[in-house]
Coordinates of C-alpha atoms in Angstrom, one line a residue:
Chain A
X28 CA 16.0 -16.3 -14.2
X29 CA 14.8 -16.8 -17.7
X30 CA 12.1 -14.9 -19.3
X31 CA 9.0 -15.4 -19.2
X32 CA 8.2 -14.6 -23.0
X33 CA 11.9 -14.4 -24.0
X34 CA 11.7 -16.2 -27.1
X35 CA 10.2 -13.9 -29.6
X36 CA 8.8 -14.3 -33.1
X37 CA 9.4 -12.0 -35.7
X38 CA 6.0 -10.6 -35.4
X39 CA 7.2 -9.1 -32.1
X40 CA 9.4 -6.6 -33.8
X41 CA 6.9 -4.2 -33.5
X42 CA 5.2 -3.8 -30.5
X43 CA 1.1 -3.7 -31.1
X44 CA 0.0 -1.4 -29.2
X45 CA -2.9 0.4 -29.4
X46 CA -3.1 4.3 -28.1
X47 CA -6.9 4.2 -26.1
X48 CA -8.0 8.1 -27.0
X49 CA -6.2 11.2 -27.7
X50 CA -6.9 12.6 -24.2
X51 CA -4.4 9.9 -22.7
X52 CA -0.7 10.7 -22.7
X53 CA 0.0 7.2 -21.4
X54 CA -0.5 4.2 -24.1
X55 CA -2.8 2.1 -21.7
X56 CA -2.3 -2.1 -22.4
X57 CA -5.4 -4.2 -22.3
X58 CA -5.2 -8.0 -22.3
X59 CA -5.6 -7.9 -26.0
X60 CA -2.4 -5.8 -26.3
X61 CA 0.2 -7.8 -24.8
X62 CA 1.1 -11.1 -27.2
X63 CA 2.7 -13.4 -25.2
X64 CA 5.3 -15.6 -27.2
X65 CA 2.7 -18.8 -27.7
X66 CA 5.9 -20.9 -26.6
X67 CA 6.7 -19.4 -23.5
X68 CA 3.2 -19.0 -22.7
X69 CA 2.5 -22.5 -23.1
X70 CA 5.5 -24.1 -21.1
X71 CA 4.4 -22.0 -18.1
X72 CA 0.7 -22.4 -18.7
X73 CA 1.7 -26.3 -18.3
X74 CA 4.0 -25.9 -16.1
X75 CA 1.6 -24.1 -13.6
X76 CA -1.2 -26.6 -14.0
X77 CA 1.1 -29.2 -13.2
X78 CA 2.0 -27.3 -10.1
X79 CA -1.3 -27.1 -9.8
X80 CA -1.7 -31.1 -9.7
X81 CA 1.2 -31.4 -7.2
X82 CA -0.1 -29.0 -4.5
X83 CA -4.0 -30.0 -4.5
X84 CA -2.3 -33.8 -4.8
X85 CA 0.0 -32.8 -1.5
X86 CA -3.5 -31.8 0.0
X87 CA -5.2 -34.6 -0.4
X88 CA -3.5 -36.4 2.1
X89 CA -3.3 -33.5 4.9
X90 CA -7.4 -33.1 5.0
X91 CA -8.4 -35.9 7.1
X92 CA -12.1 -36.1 6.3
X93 CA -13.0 -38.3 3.1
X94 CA -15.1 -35.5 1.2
X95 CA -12.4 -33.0 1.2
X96 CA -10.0 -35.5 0.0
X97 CA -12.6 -36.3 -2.6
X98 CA -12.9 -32.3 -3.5
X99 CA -9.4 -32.2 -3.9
X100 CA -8.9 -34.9 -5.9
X101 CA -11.4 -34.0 -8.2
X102 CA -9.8 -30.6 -8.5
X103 CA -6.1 -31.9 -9.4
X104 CA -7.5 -34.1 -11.8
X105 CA -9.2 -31.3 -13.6
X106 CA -5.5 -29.9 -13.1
X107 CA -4.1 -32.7 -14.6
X108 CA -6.7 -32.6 -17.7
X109 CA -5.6 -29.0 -18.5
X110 CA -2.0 -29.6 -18.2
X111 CA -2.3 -32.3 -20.3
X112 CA -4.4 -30.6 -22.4
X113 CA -1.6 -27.7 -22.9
X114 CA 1.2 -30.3 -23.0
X115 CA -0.9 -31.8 -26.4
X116 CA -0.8 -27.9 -27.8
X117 CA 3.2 -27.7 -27.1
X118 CA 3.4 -31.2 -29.2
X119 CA 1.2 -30.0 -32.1
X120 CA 3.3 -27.1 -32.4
X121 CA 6.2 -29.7 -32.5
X122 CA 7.6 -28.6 -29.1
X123 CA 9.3 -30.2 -26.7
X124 CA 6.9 -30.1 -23.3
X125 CA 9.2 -31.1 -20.9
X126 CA 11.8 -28.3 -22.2
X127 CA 9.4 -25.7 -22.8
X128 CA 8.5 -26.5 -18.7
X129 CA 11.7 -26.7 -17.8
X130 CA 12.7 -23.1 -19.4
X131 CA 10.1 -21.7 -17.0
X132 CA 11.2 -23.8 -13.8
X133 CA 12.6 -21.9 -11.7
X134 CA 10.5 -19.1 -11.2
X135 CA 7.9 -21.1 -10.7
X136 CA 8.9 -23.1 -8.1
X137 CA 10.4 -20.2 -6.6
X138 CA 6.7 -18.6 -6.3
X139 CA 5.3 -21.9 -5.1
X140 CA 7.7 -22.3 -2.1
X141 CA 7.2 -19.2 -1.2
X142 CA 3.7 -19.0 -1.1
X143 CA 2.8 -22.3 -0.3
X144 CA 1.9 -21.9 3.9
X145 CA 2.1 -24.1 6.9
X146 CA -1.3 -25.5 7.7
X147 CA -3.3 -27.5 5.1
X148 CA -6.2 -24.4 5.3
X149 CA -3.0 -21.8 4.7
X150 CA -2.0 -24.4 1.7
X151 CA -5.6 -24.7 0.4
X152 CA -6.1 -20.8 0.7
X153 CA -3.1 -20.0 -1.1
X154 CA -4.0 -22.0 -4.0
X155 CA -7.1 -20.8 -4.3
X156 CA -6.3 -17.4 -4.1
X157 CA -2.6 -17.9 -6.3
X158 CA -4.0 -20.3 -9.1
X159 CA -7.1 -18.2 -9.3
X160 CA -5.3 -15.4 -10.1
X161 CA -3.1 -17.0 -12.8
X162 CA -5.8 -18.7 -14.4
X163 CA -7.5 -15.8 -14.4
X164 CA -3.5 -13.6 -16.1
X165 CA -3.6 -16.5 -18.9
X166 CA -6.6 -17.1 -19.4
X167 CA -7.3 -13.3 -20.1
X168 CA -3.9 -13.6 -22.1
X169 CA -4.8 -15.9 -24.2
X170 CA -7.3 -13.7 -26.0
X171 CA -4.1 -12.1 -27.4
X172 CA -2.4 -15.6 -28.4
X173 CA -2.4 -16.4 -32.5
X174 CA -6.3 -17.0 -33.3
X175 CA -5.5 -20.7 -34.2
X176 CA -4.2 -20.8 -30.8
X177 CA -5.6 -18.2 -27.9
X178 CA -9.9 -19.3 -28.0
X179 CA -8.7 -23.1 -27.5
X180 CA -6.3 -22.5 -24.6
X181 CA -8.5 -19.9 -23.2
X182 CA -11.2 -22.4 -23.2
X183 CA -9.7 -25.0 -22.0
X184 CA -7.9 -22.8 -19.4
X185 CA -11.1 -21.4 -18.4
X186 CA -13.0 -25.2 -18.1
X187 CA -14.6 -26.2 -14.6
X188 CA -11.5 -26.6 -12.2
X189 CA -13.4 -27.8 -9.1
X190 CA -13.2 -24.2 -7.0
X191 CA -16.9 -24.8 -6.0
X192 CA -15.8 -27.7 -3.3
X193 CA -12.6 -25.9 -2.4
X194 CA -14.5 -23.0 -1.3
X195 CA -16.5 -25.4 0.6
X196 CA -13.6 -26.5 2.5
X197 CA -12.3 -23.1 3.1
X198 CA -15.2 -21.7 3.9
X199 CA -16.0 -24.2 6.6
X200 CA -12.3 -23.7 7.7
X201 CA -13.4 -20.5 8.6
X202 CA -16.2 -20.4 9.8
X203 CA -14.8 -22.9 13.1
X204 CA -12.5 -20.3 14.1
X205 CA -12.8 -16.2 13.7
X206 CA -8.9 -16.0 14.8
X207 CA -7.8 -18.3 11.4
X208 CA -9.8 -16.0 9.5
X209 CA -7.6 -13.1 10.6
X210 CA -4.9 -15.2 10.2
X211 CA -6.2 -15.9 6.6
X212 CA -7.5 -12.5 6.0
X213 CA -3.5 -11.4 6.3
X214 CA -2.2 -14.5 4.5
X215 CA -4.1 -13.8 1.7
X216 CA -2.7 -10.1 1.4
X217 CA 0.8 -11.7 1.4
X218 CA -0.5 -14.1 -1.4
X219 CA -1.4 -11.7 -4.0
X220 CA 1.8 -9.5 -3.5
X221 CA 3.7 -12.6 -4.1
X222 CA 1.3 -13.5 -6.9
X223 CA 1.8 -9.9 -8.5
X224 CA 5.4 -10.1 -9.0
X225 CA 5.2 -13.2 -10.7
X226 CA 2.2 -11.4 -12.8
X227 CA 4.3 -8.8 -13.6
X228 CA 7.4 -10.8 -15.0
X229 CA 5.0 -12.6 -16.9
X230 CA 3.4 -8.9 -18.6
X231 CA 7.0 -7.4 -18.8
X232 CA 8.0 -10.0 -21.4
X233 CA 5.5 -9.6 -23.2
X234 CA 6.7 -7.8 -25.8
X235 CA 5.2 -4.4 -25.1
X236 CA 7.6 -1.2 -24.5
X237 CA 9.1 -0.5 -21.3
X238 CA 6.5 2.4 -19.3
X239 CA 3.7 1.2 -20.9
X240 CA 0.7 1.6 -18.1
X241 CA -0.4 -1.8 -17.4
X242 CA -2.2 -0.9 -14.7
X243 CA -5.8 -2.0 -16.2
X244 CA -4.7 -5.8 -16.6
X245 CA -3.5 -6.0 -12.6
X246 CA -6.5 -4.0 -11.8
X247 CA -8.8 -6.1 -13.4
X248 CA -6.8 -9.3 -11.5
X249 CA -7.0 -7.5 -8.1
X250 CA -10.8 -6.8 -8.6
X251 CA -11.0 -10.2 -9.1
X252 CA -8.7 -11.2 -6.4
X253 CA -10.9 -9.0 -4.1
X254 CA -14.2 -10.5 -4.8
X255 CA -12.5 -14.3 -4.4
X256 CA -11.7 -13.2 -0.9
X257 CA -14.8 -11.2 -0.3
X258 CA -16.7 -14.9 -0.7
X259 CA -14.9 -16.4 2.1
X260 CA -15.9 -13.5 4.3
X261 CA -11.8 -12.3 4.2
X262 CA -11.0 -9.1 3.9
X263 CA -8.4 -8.4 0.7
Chain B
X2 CA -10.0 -52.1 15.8
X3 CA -13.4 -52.6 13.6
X4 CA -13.9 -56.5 11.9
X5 CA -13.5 -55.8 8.4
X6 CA -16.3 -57.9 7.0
X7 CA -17.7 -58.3 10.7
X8 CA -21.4 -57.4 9.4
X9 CA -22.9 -60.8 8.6
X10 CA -26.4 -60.6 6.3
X11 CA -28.6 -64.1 7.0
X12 CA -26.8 -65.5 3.9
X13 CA -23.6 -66.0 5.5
X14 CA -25.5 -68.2 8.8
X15 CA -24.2 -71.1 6.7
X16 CA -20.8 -70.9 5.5
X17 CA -19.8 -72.1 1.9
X18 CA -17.2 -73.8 2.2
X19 CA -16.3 -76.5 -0.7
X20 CA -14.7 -80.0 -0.1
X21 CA -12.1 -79.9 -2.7
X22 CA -11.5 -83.4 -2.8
X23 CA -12.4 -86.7 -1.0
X24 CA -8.7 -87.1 -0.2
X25 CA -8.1 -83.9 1.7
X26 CA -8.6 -83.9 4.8
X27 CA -8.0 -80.0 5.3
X28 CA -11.3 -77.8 3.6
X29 CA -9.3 -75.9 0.8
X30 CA -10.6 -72.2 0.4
X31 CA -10.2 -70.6 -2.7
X32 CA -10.8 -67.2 -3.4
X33 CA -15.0 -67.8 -4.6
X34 CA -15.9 -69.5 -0.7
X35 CA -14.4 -65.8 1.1
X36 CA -17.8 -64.1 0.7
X37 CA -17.3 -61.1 2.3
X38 CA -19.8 -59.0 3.4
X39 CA -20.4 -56.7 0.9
X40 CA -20.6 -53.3 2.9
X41 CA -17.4 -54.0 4.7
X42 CA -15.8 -54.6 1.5
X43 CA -17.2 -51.8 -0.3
X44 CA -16.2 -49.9 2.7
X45 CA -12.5 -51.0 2.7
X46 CA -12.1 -51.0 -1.2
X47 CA -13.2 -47.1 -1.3
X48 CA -10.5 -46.6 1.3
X49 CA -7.9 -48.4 0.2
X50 CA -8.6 -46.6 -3.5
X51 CA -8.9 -43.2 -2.1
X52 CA -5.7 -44.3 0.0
X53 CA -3.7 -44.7 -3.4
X54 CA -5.0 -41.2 -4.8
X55 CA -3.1 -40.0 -1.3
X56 CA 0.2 -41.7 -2.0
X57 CA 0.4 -40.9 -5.1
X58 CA -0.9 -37.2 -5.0
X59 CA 1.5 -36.7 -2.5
X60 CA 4.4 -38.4 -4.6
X61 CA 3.7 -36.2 -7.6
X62 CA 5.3 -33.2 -6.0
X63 CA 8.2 -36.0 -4.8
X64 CA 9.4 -36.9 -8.3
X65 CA 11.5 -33.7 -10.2
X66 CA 10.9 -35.3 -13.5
X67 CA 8.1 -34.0 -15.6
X68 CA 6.7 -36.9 -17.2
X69 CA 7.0 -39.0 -13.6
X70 CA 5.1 -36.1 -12.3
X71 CA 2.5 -37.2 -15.1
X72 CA 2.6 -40.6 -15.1
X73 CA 2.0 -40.5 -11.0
X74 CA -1.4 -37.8 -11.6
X75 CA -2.6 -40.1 -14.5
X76 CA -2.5 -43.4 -11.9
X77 CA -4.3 -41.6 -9.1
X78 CA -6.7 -40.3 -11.4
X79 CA -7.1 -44.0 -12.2
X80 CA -7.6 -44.5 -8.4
X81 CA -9.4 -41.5 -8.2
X82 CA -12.1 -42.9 -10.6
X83 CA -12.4 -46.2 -9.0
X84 CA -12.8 -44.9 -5.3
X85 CA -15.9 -42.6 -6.9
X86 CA -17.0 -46.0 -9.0
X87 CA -17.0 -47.5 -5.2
X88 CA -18.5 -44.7 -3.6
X89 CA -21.6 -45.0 -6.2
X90 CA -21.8 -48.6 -5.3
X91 CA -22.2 -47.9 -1.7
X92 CA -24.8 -45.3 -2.3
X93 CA -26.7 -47.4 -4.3
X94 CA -27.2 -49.5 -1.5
X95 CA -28.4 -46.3 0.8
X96 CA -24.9 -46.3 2.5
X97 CA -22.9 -44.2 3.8
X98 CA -20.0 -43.8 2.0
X99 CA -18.0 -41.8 4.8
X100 CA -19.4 -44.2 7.5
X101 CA -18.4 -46.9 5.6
X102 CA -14.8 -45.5 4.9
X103 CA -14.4 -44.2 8.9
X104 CA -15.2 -47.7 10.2
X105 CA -12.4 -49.3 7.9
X106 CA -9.9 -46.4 8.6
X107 CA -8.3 -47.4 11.5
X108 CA -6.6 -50.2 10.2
X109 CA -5.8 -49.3 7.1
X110 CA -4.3 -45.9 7.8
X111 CA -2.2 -48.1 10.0
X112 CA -1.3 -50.2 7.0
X113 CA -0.4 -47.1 5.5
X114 CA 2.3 -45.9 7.9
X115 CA 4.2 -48.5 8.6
X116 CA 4.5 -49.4 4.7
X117 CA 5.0 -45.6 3.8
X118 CA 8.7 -45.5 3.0
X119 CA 11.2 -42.7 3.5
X120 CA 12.8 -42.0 -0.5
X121 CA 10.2 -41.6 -2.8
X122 CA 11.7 -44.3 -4.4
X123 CA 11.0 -46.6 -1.6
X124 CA 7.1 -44.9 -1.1
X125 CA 7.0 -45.8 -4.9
X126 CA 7.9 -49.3 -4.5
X127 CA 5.9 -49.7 -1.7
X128 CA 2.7 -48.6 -3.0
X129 CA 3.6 -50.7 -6.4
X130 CA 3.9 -53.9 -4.3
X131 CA 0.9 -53.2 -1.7
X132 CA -1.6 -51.9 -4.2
X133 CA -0.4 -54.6 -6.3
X134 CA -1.2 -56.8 -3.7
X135 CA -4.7 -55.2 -2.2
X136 CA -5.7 -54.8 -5.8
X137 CA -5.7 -58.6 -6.7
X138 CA -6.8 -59.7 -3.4
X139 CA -10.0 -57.5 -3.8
X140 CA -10.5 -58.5 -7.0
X141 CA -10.3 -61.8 -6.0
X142 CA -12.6 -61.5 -3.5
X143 CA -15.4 -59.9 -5.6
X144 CA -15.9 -63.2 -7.4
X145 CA -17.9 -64.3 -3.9
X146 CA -19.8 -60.9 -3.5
X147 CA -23.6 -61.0 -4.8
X148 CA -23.8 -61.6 -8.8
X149 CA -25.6 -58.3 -8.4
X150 CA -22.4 -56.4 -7.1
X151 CA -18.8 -58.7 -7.5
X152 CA -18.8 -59.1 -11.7
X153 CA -19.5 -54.6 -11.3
X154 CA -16.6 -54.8 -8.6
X155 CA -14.2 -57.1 -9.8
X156 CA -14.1 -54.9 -13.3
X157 CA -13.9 -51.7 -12.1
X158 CA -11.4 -52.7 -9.6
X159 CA -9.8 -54.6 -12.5
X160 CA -9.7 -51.5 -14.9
X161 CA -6.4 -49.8 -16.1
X162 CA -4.7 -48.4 -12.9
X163 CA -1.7 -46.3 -15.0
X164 CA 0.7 -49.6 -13.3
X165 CA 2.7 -49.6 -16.6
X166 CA 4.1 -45.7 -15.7
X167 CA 4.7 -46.9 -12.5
X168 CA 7.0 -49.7 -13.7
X169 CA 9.0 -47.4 -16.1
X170 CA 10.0 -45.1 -13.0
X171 CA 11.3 -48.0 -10.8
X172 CA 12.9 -49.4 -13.6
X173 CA 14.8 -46.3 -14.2
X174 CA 15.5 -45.7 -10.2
X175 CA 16.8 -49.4 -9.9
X176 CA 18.8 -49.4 -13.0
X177 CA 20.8 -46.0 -11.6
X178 CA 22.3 -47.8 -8.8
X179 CA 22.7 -51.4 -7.6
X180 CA 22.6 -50.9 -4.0
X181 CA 19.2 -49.3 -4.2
X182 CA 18.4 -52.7 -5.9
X183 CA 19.2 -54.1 -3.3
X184 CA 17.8 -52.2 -0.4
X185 CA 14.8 -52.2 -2.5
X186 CA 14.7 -55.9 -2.6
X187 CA 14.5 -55.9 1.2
X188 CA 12.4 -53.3 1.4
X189 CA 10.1 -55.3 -0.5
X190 CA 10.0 -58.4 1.4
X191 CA 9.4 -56.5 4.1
X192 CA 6.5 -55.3 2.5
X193 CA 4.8 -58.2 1.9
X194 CA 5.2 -59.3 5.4
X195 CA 2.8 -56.3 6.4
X196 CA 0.9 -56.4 3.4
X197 CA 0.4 -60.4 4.4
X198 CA -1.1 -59.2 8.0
X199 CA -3.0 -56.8 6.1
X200 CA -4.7 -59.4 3.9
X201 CA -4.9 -61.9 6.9
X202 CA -7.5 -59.7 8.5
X203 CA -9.5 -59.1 5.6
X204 CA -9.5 -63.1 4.9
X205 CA -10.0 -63.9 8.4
X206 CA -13.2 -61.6 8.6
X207 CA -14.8 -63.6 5.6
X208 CA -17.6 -65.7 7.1
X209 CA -15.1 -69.0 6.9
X210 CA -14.7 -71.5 9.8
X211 CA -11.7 -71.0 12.3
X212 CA -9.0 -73.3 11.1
X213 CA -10.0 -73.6 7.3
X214 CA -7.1 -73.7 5.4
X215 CA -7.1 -70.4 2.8
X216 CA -3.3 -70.9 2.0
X217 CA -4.3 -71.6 -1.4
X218 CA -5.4 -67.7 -1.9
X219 CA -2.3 -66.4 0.0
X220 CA 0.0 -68.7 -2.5
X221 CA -1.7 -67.2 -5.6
X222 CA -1.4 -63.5 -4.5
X223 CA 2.3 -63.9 -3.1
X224 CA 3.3 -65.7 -6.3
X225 CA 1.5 -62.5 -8.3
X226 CA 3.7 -60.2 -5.8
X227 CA 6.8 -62.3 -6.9
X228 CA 6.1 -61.7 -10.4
X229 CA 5.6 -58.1 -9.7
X230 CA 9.1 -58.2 -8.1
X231 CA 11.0 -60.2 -10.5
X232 CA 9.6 -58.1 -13.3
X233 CA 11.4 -54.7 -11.7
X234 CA 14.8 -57.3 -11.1
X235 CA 14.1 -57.5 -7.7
X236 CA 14.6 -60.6 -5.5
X237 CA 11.6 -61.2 -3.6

């Protein structure tokens, strides 16, 4: 499986890390520490909104009332805006989008066939719980992205993606039948170890050294994780 | 299964039919004498639009090439927009979009199963040449709505649907391999057989006397469809 952010730049030579007090005998990584090669970062940050736009997409046909297809229509095509979006970045940096997505491929659609569930509400609850926490990973990497770069794709990342009707949908979902939302409650536990290992091959290439504590980054995803399903009334 | 223009305001008491000619002795329709009733079209076209954001959301995922992936999301955005464009027109006449949608439903999500397709290739085809189809018949039609509503209609129904993407793929797909040229070419007169019935029922619902002879608007939209075939190499 390729890496993540294999392709390095010279200015990954040497690893920026910042030690976080004296006290600490581990070097503790931040979002800021990390650097993920802009090139890798960008072919998967495309790659995943584009996934993005093919699952809400699959969705809209497998919600039979016409509001949720509306909701979820509205949501791949802010998908689609921010893929695009990232595709123009690859091209100004006179990449080629469809290689710098195909590099990532694989593990990609490894993670989305794995976590992509059997009902349309198991579907719709994985992607919020699996695309909020990657847009959440690269949008908090992106602060550590070349400045010309990271506050553009962060913000663009970070625009209005439509979770407000999707969270409608599941929350309604729920609240017709306590049994799904034990079913859920459990689903989503198996989402966001799935989601983690993908997380972490995506901070190990980052160009930091090997037994670096990266604990804060995952914790700060989890947290956020946690209060995404503490919304729906699931229980992380 | 629900008329589709089978709500009748007082305007349509007397039906406006032209004489197109002392010598005929068969009252010629053309497309500007259908006057449908303008909730049960509003009704259908928000349907049939949100139907295309279906197909192709659901092909997206289908197609393994990146830029197919984009050209599909960037058409049913296009559909996307005009199904929201429809659903404002219905609310600003204090209806109900959903109501309006549900009542058409039945026959249209029938129209959509039978014309569905098994390769994506074939689902592409088929939405190409039954959009293709539904699209000019509605805009067609708009030039009898209201002059408060059909010139709005007709345009936005008009406006770029993302058909030239489309093309490119099909082109490609047919070019591969000759015999799915030519199953194509079947499948695609099958098509417009149910796409015919389709458009039957929508013409046959639009306030004109039994009997009236409305060839005149079949002939122009199956020679459009025959252009649309020819264009991909296809016999139609």
């Amino acid at each position: 499986m390729a890496s993540w952010f294999g392709r390095r730049g010279p200015r990954r030579e040497t690893p920026r890390l910042r030690a976080r007090g004296a006290r600490r005998s581990v070097t503790r990584v931040e979002f800021t520490d990390l650097h993920p090669d802009p090139d890798s970062y960008l072919g998967r940050a495309a790659r995943i909104q584009l996934g993005h736009v093919e699952t809400l997409g699959a969705l809209v046909a497998r919600f039979e009332r016409f509001d949720d297809k509306e909701r979820l229509s509205t949501a791949a095509g802010f998908a689609l805006s921010k893929h695009q979006a990232v595709v123009a970045e690859i091209e100004r940096r006179d990449g080629d989008p469809a290689e710098a997505m195909a590099a990532v491929a694989p593990s990609i659609d490894h993670f989305r066939s794995i976590t992509q569930g059997n009902s349309p509400t198991e579907a719709l609850l994985s992607f919020h719980v699996t695309s909020g926490f990657l847009d959440d990973l690269f949008i908090g990497l992106a602060a550590s992205l070349p400045p010309d770069l990271g506050p553009r794709i962060g913000g663009l990342l970070g625009a209005e993606a439509g979770t407000a009707g999707i969270v409608d949908i599941l929350e309604r979902e729920i609240s017709v039948d306590r049994r799904t939302a034990s079913f859920l409650a459990m689903w989503g536990r198996r989402l966001v170890g799935d989601t983690l290992l993908l997380a972490r091959e995506v901070v190990d290439g980052g160009g930091h050294e090997h037994g670096d504590d990266v604990e804060p980054v995952f914790t700060e995803l989890i947290a956020a994780h946690t209060r995404r399903m503490d919304a729906l009334g699931l229980t992380a």
